[in-house]
C-alpha positions as a printed Julia matrix, in Angstrom:
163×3 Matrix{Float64}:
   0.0    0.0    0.0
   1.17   4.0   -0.63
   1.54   5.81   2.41
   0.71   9.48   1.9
   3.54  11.26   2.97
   2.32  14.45   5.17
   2.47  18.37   3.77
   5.11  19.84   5.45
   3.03  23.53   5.18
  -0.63  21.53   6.25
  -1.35  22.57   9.77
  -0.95  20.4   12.7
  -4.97  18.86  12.74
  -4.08  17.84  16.5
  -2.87  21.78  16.95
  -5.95  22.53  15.34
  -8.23  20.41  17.85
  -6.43  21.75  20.75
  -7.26  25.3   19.66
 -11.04  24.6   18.82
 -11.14  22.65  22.43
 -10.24  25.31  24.12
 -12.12  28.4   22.21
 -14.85  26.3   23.62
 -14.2   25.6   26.59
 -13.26  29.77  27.41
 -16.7   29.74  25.61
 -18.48  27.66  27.94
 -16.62  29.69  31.14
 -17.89  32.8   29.91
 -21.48  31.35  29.5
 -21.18  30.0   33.26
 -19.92  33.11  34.4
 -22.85  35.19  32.95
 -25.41  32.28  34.15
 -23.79  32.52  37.51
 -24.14  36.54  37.24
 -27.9   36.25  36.48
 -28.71  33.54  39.21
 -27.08  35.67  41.98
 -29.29  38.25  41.31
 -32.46  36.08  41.91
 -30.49  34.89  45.05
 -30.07  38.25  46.11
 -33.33  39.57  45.71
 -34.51  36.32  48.28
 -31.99  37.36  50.37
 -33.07  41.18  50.46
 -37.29  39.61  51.06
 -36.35  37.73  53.29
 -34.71  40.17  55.41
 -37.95  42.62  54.79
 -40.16  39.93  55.71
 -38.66  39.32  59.18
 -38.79  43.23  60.33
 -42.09  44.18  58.48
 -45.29  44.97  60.05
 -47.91  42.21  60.03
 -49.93  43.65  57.47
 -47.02  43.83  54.94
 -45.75  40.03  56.27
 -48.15  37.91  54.1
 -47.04  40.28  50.56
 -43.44  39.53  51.81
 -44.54  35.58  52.49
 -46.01  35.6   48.83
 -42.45  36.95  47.36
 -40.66  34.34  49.28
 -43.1   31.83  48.27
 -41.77  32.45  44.54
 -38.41  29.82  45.76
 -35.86  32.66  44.19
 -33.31  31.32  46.54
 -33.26  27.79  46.12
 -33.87  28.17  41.77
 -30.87  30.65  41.72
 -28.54  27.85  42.28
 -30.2   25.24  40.82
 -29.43  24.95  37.2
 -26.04  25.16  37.55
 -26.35  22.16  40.36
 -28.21  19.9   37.7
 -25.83  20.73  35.23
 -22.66  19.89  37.63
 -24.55  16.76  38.18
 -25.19  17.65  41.31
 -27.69  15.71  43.29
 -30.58  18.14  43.46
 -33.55  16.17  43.81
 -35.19  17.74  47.34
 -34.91  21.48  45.98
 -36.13  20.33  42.54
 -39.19  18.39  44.0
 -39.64  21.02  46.68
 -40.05  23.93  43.84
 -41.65  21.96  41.2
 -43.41  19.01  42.89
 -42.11  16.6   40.61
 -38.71  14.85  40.63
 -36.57  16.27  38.12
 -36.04  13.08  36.42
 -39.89  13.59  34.81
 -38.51  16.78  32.95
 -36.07  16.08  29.97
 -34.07  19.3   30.44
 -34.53  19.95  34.53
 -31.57  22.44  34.94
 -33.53  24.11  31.57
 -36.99  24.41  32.97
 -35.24  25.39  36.64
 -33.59  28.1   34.62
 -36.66  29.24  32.42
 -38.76  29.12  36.36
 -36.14  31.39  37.64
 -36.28  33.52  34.36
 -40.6   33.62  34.85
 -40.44  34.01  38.71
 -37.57  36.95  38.63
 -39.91  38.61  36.19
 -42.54  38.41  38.66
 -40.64  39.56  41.81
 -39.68  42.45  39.95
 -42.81  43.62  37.89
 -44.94  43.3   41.26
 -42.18  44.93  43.17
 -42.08  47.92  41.01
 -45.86  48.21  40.85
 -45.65  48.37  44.85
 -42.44  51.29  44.33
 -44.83  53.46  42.31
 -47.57  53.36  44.56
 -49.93  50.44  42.96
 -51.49  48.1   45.12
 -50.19  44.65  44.71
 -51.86  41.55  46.96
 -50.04  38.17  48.38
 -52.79  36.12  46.38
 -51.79  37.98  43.35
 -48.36  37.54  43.43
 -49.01  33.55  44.69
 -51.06  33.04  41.92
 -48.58  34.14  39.25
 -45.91  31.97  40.76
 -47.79  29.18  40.45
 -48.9   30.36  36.72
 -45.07  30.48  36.13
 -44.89  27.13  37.21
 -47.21  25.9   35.36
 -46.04  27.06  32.16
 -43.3   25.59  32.54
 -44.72  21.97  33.46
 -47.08  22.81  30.11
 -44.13  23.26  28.46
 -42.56  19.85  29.42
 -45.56  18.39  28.63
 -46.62  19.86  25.24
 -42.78  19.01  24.29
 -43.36  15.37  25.86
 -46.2   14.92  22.99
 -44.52  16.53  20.19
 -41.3   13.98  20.61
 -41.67  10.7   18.42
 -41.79   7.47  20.8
């Protein structure tokens, strides 16, 4: 048999592979980094309820136990757990009442929750900051709408997939 004999001005295809490997992987850092940005946010934002929840008045408690009930805390970390392969179960379950192994994406729909939920926290909070008037079983409500978008979501995607 011929053996091709290699083109001395070809570049190095291993070279080559080590460059693409590692355009990704600074890719996939930067992604992480910005995903890790967003979910503090949501973490903070628990934190700051929380800490208005425990001084407030008793009239303002049950708005403040309606934020809190939106789980910003415990989503803001848990994409990124699911996608470390983390074991996550308890905060998924506790969240979204189903174990995550039902969803075919979990550390997706935990991030598009936290996207919906965020969105919440902060459209209600603003109303509140310009003087509307914004009740716990409003805000409850909504969190469980976002929830259930999601889960509609899972499922409408669940029925579209061939068997």
């Amino acid at each position: 048999m011929f053996r091709r004999k290699p083109d001395p001005a070809a570049p190095d295809p291993l070279a080559q592979a080590r460059l693409a490997l590692e355009a990704t992987l600074k890719r996939e850092a930067r992604v992480t980094t910005l995903a890790w940005s967003g979910f503090q946010i949501a973490a903070r934002m628990d934190e700051a309820l929380r800490e208005a929840q425990a001084g407030a008045l008793p009239e303002a408690r049950a708005l403040l136990d309606a934020f809190v009930g939106l789980h910003l805390g415990p989503l803001s970390g848990l994409p990124l757990r699911l996608l470390a392969g983390e074991d996550a179960s308890e905060a998924f379950q506790a969240v979204f009442g189903f174990p995550p192994k039902l969803f075919r994406d979990p550390a997706r729909s935990a991030a598009q929750l936290l996207e919906l939920r965020t969105q919440t926290a902060t459209t209600y909070l603003l109303r509140l900051a310009t003087g509307g008037a914004v009740g716990a079983d409003e805000v409850a409500r909504q969190g469980q709408a976002d929830l259930e978008t999601i889960i509609d979501q899972e499922r409408e995607a669940r029925r579209a997939a061939p068997a």
